[in-house]
PDB file of C-alpha atoms in Angstrom:
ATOM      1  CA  UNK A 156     101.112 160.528 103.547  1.00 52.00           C
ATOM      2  CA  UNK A 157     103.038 158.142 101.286  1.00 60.00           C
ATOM      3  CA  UNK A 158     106.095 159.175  99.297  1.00 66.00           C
ATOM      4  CA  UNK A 159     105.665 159.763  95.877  1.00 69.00           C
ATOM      5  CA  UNK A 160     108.858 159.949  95.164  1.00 72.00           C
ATOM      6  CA  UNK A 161     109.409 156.028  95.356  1.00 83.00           C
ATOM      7  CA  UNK A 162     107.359 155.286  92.116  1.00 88.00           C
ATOM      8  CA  UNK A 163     110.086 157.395  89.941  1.00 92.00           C
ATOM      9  CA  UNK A 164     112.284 154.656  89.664  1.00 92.00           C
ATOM     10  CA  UNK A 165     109.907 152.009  88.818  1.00 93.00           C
ATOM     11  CA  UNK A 166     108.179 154.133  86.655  1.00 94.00           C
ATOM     12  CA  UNK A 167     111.290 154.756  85.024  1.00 95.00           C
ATOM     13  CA  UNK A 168     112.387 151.341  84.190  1.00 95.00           C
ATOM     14  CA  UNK A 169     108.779 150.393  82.971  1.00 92.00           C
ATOM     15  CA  UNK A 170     109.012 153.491  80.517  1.00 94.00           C
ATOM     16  CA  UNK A 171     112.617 152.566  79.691  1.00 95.00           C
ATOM     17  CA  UNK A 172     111.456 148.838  78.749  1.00 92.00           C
ATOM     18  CA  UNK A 173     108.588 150.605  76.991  1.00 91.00           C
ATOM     19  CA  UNK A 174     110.980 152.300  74.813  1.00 93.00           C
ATOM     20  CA  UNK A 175     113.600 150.265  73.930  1.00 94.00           C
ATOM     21  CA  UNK A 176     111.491 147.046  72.871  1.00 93.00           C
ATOM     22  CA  UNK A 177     109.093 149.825  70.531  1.00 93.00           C
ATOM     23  CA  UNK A 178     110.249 149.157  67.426  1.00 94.00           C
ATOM     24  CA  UNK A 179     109.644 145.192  67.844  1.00 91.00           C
ATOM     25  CA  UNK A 180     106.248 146.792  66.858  1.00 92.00           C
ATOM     26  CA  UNK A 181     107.576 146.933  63.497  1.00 94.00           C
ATOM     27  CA  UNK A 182     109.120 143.736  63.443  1.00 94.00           C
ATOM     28  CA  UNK A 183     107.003 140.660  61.044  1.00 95.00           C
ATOM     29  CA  UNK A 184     106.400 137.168  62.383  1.00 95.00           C
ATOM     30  CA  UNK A 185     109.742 134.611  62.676  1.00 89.00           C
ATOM     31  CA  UNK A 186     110.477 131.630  60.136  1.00 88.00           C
ATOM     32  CA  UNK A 187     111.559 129.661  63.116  1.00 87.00           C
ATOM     33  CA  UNK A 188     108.131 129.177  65.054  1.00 90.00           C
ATOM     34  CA  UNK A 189     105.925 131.281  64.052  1.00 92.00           C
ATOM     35  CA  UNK A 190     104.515 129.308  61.374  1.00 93.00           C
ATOM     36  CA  UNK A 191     104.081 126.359  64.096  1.00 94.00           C
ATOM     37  CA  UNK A 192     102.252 128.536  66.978  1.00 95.00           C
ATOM     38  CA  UNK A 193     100.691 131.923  64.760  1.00 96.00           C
ATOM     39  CA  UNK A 194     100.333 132.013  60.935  1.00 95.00           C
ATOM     40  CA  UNK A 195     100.062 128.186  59.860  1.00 95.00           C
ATOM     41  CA  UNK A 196      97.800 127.109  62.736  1.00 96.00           C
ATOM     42  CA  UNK A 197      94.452 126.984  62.027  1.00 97.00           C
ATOM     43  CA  UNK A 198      93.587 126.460  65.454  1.00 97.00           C
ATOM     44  CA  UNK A 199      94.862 129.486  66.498  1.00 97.00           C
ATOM     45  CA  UNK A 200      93.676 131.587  63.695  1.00 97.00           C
ATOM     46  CA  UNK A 201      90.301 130.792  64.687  1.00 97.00           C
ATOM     47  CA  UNK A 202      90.674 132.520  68.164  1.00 95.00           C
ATOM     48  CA  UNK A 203      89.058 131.727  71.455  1.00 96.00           C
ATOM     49  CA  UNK A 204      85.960 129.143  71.244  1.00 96.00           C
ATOM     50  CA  UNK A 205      85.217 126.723  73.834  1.00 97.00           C
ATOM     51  CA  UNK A 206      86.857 123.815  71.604  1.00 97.00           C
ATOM     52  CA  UNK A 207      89.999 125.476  70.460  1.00 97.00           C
ATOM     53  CA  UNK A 208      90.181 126.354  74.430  1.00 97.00           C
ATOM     54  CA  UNK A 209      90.205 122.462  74.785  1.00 98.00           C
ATOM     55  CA  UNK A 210      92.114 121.995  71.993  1.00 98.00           C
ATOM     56  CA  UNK A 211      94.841 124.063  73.438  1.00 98.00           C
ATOM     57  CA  UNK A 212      94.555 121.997  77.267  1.00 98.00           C
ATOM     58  CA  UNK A 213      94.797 118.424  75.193  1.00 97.00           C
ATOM     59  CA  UNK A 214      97.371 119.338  72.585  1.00 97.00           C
ATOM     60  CA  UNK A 215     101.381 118.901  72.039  1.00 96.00           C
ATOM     61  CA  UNK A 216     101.651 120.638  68.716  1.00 94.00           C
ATOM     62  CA  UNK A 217     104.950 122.145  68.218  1.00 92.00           C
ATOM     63  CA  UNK A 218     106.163 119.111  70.576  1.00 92.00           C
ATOM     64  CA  UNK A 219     104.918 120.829  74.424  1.00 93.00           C
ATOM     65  CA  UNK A 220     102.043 120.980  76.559  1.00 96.00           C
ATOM     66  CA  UNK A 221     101.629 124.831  77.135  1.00 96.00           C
ATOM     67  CA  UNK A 222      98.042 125.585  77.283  1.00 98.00           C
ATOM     68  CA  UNK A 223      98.535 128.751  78.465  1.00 97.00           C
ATOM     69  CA  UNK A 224     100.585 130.095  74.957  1.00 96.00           C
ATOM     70  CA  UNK A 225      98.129 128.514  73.010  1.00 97.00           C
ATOM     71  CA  UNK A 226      95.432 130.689  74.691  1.00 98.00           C
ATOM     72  CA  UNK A 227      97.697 133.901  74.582  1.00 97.00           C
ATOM     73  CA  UNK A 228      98.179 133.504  70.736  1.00 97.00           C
ATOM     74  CA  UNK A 229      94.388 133.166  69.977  1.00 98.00           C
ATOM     75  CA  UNK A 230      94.125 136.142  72.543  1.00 97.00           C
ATOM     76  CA  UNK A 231      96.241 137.821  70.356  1.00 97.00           C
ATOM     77  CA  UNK A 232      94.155 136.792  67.310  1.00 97.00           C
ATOM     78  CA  UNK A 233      90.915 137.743  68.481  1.00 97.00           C
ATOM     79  CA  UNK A 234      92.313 141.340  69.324  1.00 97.00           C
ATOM     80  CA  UNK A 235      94.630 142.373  66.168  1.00 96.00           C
ATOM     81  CA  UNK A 236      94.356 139.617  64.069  1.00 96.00           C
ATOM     82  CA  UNK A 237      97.454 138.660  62.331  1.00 96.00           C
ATOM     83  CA  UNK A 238      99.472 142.167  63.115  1.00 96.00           C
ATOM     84  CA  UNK A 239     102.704 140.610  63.732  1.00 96.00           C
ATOM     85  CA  UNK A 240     103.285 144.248  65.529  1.00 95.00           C
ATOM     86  CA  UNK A 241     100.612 144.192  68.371  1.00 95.00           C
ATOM     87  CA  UNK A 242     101.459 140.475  68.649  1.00 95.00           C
ATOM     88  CA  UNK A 243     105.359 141.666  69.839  1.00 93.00           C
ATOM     89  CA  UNK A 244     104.091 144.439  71.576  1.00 91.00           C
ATOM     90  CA  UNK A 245     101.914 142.196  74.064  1.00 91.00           C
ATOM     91  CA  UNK A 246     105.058 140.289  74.661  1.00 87.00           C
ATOM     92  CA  UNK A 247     106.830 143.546  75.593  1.00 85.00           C
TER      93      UNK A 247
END
């Protein structure tokens, strides 16, 4: 039978995590980039469709090639919208 007891300290450290970065759920959208990548781009404000998906495989807005962060913001999008809180909180 497997110990139990070794999932306390992981468990621990997620919850810990949890915790501390909670109130970033509070927290609005950045000046610095979050006009670029969230609330000024259209692209992204129109979610997930199979040419903003190609868009975001083709594009170097915001000066890099990160497909993958394009596709996490309209993720983000398409679940809470513009909720600057949810959007920290997935980071977390």
């Amino acid at each position: 039978m497997p110990k139990k007891s070794g999932l306390i300290i992981p468990f621990l450290l997620v919850a810990g995590t949890f915790l501390v970065f909670l109130p970033t759920s509070r927290f609005p959208f950045l000046l610095c980039d979050d006009t670029l990548y969230v609330t000024e781009n259209l692209r992204v404000q129109a979610g997930l469709s199979l040419r903003n998906v190609e868009w975001a495989f083709t594009t170097t807005h915001a000066a890099n090639w990160h497909p993958l962060t394009w596709l996490s913001h309209m993720t983000d999008v398409e679940l809470f919208g513009l909720d600057a809180g949810m959007h920290h909180l997935v980071n977390v």
